PDB file of C-alpha atoms in Angstrom:
ATOM      1  CA  GLN A   1      54.070 -26.870  35.585  1.00 89.00           C
ATOM      2  CA  VAL A   2      55.767 -23.474  35.835  1.00 96.00           C
ATOM      3  CA  GLN A   3      53.690 -20.672  37.317  1.00 97.00           C
ATOM      4  CA  LEU A   4      54.368 -17.031  38.157  1.00 97.00           C
ATOM      5  CA  VAL A   5      52.550 -15.418  41.047  1.00 95.00           C
ATOM      6  CA  GLU A   6      52.584 -11.669  41.672  1.00 95.00           C
ATOM      7  CA  SER A   7      51.890  -9.843  44.906  1.00 95.00           C
ATOM      8  CA  GLY A   8      52.114  -6.351  46.325  1.00 96.00           C
ATOM      9  CA  GLY A   9      49.613  -4.372  44.288  1.00 95.00           C
ATOM     10  CA  GLY A  10      46.962  -2.165  45.810  1.00 97.00           C
ATOM     11  CA  LEU A  11      45.606   1.331  46.242  1.00 98.00           C
ATOM     12  CA  VAL A  12      48.055   4.119  47.042  1.00 98.00           C
ATOM     13  CA  GLN A  13      47.941   7.905  47.103  1.00 98.00           C
ATOM     14  CA  ALA A  14      49.866   9.952  44.598  1.00 98.00           C
ATOM     15  CA  GLY A  15      53.464  10.283  45.704  1.00 98.00           C
ATOM     16  CA  GLY A  16      53.367   6.977  47.525  1.00 98.00           C
ATOM     17  CA  SER A  17      55.224   3.710  46.987  1.00 98.00           C
ATOM     18  CA  LEU A  18      54.515   0.054  46.436  1.00 98.00           C
ATOM     19  CA  ARG A  19      56.763  -2.972  46.174  1.00 98.00           C
ATOM     20  CA  LEU A  20      55.662  -5.612  43.704  1.00 98.00           C
ATOM     21  CA  SER A  21      57.007  -9.145  43.896  1.00 98.00           C
ATOM     22  CA  CYS A  22      56.805 -12.142  41.602  1.00 98.00           C
ATOM     23  CA  ALA A  23      57.883 -15.696  42.282  1.00 98.00           C
ATOM     24  CA  ALA A  24      58.281 -18.597  39.890  1.00 97.00           C
ATOM     25  CA  SER A  25      57.251 -22.046  41.025  1.00 96.00           C
ATOM     26  CA  GLY A  26      57.586 -25.443  39.428  1.00 95.00           C
ATOM     27  CA  SER A  27      60.457 -27.164  37.723  1.00 92.00           C
ATOM     28  CA  THR A  28      62.777 -24.578  36.177  1.00 94.00           C
ATOM     29  CA  PHE A  29      66.297 -25.250  34.928  1.00 94.00           C
ATOM     30  CA  ASP A  30      67.268 -21.667  34.189  1.00 95.00           C
ATOM     31  CA  ILE A  31      65.713 -18.203  34.060  1.00 97.00           C
ATOM     32  CA  ASN A  32      66.990 -15.592  31.648  1.00 97.00           C
ATOM     33  CA  THR A  33      65.371 -12.169  31.509  1.00 98.00           C
ATOM     34  CA  MET A  34      62.786 -11.170  34.100  1.00 98.00           C
ATOM     35  CA  GLY A  35      60.551  -8.175  33.682  1.00 98.00           C
ATOM     36  CA  TRP A  36      57.467  -6.214  34.585  1.00 98.00           C
ATOM     37  CA  TYR A  37      54.869  -5.002  32.121  1.00 98.00           C
ATOM     38  CA  ARG A  38      51.716  -2.997  32.665  1.00 98.00           C
ATOM     39  CA  GLN A  39      48.451  -2.421  30.907  1.00 98.00           C
ATOM     40  CA  ALA A  40      46.203   0.534  31.605  1.00 97.00           C
ATOM     41  CA  PRO A  41      42.538   0.586  30.530  1.00 93.00           C
ATOM     42  CA  GLY A  42      42.250   1.151  26.794  1.00 95.00           C
ATOM     43  CA  LYS A  43      45.992   0.940  26.248  1.00 97.00           C
ATOM     44  CA  GLN A  44      48.400  -1.701  25.026  1.00 97.00           C
ATOM     45  CA  ARG A  45      50.601  -3.651  27.382  1.00 98.00           C
ATOM     46  CA  GLU A  46      53.968  -1.937  27.756  1.00 98.00           C
ATOM     47  CA  LEU A  47      57.342  -2.829  29.203  1.00 98.00           C
ATOM     48  CA  VAL A  48      58.026  -1.140  32.534  1.00 98.00           C
ATOM     49  CA  ALA A  49      61.388  -2.648  33.449  1.00 98.00           C
ATOM     50  CA  SER A  50      63.500  -5.711  32.792  1.00 98.00           C
ATOM     51  CA  ILE A  51      66.618  -7.311  34.195  1.00 98.00           C
ATOM     52  CA  THR A  52      68.862  -9.899  32.580  1.00 97.00           C
ATOM     53  CA  SER A  53      70.464 -12.849  34.326  1.00 95.00           C
ATOM     54  CA  GLY A  54      73.654 -10.797  34.440  1.00 95.00           C
ATOM     55  CA  GLY A  55      71.921  -7.911  36.178  1.00 96.00           C
ATOM     56  CA  THR A  56      71.609  -5.474  33.285  1.00 98.00           C
ATOM     57  CA  THR A  57      68.486  -3.375  33.716  1.00 98.00           C
ATOM     58  CA  ASN A  58      66.254  -1.537  31.286  1.00 98.00           C
ATOM     59  CA  TYR A  59      63.491   0.933  32.149  1.00 98.00           C
ATOM     60  CA  ALA A  60      60.725   2.708  30.316  1.00 98.00           C
ATOM     61  CA  ASP A  61      61.460   6.427  30.115  1.00 98.00           C
ATOM     62  CA  SER A  62      58.301   7.180  32.100  1.00 98.00           C
ATOM     63  CA  VAL A  63      59.559   5.325  35.189  1.00 98.00           C
ATOM     64  CA  LYS A  64      63.299   6.043  35.131  1.00 98.00           C
ATOM     65  CA  GLY A  65      64.460   7.407  38.458  1.00 98.00           C
ATOM     66  CA  ARG A  66      61.259   6.295  40.214  1.00 98.00           C
ATOM     67  CA  PHE A  67      61.144   2.501  39.794  1.00 98.00           C
ATOM     68  CA  THR A  68      63.819  -0.062  40.592  1.00 98.00           C
ATOM     69  CA  ILE A  69      63.834  -3.668  39.432  1.00 98.00           C
ATOM     70  CA  SER A  70      65.801  -6.382  41.216  1.00 98.00           C
ATOM     71  CA  ARG A  71      66.010 -10.160  41.183  1.00 98.00           C
ATOM     72  CA  ASP A  72      67.003 -13.041  43.410  1.00 97.00           C
ATOM     73  CA  ASN A  73      68.093 -15.965  41.278  1.00 95.00           C
ATOM     74  CA  ALA A  74      68.198 -18.440  44.153  1.00 95.00           C
ATOM     75  CA  LYS A  75      64.609 -17.635  45.128  1.00 96.00           C
ATOM     76  CA  LYS A  76      63.449 -17.268  41.491  1.00 97.00           C
ATOM     77  CA  THR A  77      61.910 -13.908  42.269  1.00 98.00           C
ATOM     78  CA  VAL A  78      61.798 -10.476  40.691  1.00 98.00           C
ATOM     79  CA  ASN A  79      60.785  -7.316  42.508  1.00 98.00           C
ATOM     80  CA  LEU A  80      59.729  -3.864  41.401  1.00 98.00           C
ATOM     81  CA  GLN A  81      60.069  -0.997  43.857  1.00 98.00           C
ATOM     82  CA  THR A  82      57.802   1.816  42.716  1.00 98.00           C
ATOM     83  CA  ASN A  83      58.216   5.314  44.189  1.00 98.00           C
ATOM     84  CA  SER A  84      56.671   8.718  43.534  1.00 98.00           C
ATOM     85  CA  LEU A  85      53.632   7.090  41.995  1.00 98.00           C
ATOM     86  CA  ASN A  86      51.205   9.171  39.972  1.00 97.00           C
ATOM     87  CA  SER A  87      47.858   8.556  38.334  1.00 96.00           C
ATOM     88  CA  GLU A  88      49.501   7.548  35.045  1.00 97.00           C
ATOM     89  CA  ASP A  89      51.022   4.553  36.825  1.00 98.00           C
ATOM     90  CA  THR A  90      47.558   3.091  37.429  1.00 98.00           C
ATOM     91  CA  ALA A  91      47.443  -0.233  35.589  1.00 98.00           C
ATOM     92  CA  VAL A  92      47.522  -3.977  35.931  1.00 98.00           C
ATOM     93  CA  TYR A  93      51.148  -5.008  36.365  1.00 98.00           C
ATOM     94  CA  TYR A  94      52.288  -8.325  34.906  1.00 98.00           C
ATOM     95  CA  CYS A  95      55.388 -10.308  35.730  1.00 98.00           C
ATOM     96  CA  ASN A  96      57.252 -11.961  32.866  1.00 98.00           C
ATOM     97  CA  MET A  97      60.120 -14.461  32.854  1.00 98.00           C
ATOM     98  CA  TYR A  98      61.942 -16.282  30.071  1.00 98.00           C
ATOM     99  CA  ILE A  99      62.346 -19.744  31.535  1.00 97.00           C
ATOM    100  CA  LEU A 100      63.984 -23.006  30.564  1.00 96.00           C
ATOM    101  CA  SER A 101      61.868 -25.943  31.690  1.00 95.00           C
ATOM    102  CA  ARG A 102      61.297 -29.515  30.505  1.00 94.00           C
ATOM    103  CA  THR A 103      59.531 -28.125  27.429  1.00 92.00           C
ATOM    104  CA  GLY A 104      62.372 -25.795  26.468  1.00 96.00           C
ATOM    105  CA  TRP A 105      62.709 -22.012  26.600  1.00 97.00           C
ATOM    106  CA  ARG A 106      59.555 -19.938  26.601  1.00 96.00           C
ATOM    107  CA  ASP A 107      57.932 -16.829  28.060  1.00 97.00           C
ATOM    108  CA  TYR A 108      55.781 -17.161  31.149  1.00 98.00           C
ATOM    109  CA  TRP A 109      53.342 -14.573  32.492  1.00 98.00           C
ATOM    110  CA  GLY A 110      51.696 -13.972  35.809  1.00 98.00           C
ATOM    111  CA  ARG A 111      48.005 -13.187  36.099  1.00 97.00           C
ATOM    112  CA  GLY A 112      48.660  -9.588  37.034  1.00 97.00           C
ATOM    113  CA  THR A 113      48.299  -7.371  40.075  1.00 97.00           C
ATOM    114  CA  GLN A 114      46.309  -4.134  40.113  1.00 98.00           C
ATOM    115  CA  VAL A 115      48.020  -0.889  41.048  1.00 98.00           C
ATOM    116  CA  THR A 116      45.709   2.081  41.539  1.00 98.00           C
ATOM    117  CA  VAL A 117      47.066   5.535  42.317  1.00 98.00           C
ATOM    118  CA  SER A 118      44.596   8.058  43.689  1.00 97.00           C
ATOM    119  CA  SER A 119      45.161  11.782  43.303  1.00 88.00           C
TER     120      SER A 119
END
């Protein structure tokens, strides 16, 4: 059974930083794109950043220059370094991976980690 587990969320003051991490466990044969999404209260879930297996990254305009996504294929992890946080970054952050397992290719999601930025 493949599972994704996030860590690193918390409460931080405006202008501060957090490093979010996500690890995949279970039997995986290959992992394609990894990404981070977020959902603020009353809003739809949105893509924050993604990274392909080849290392190509994509960022939401609102986080460009402040957030950095990285991955470690051997450890099956994806990280999100968040800097210069502001109140609009407050949300639940979800890890996402497109994984090949015994049941084929499919999207997997973590349960989410709360990031709260205080002004």
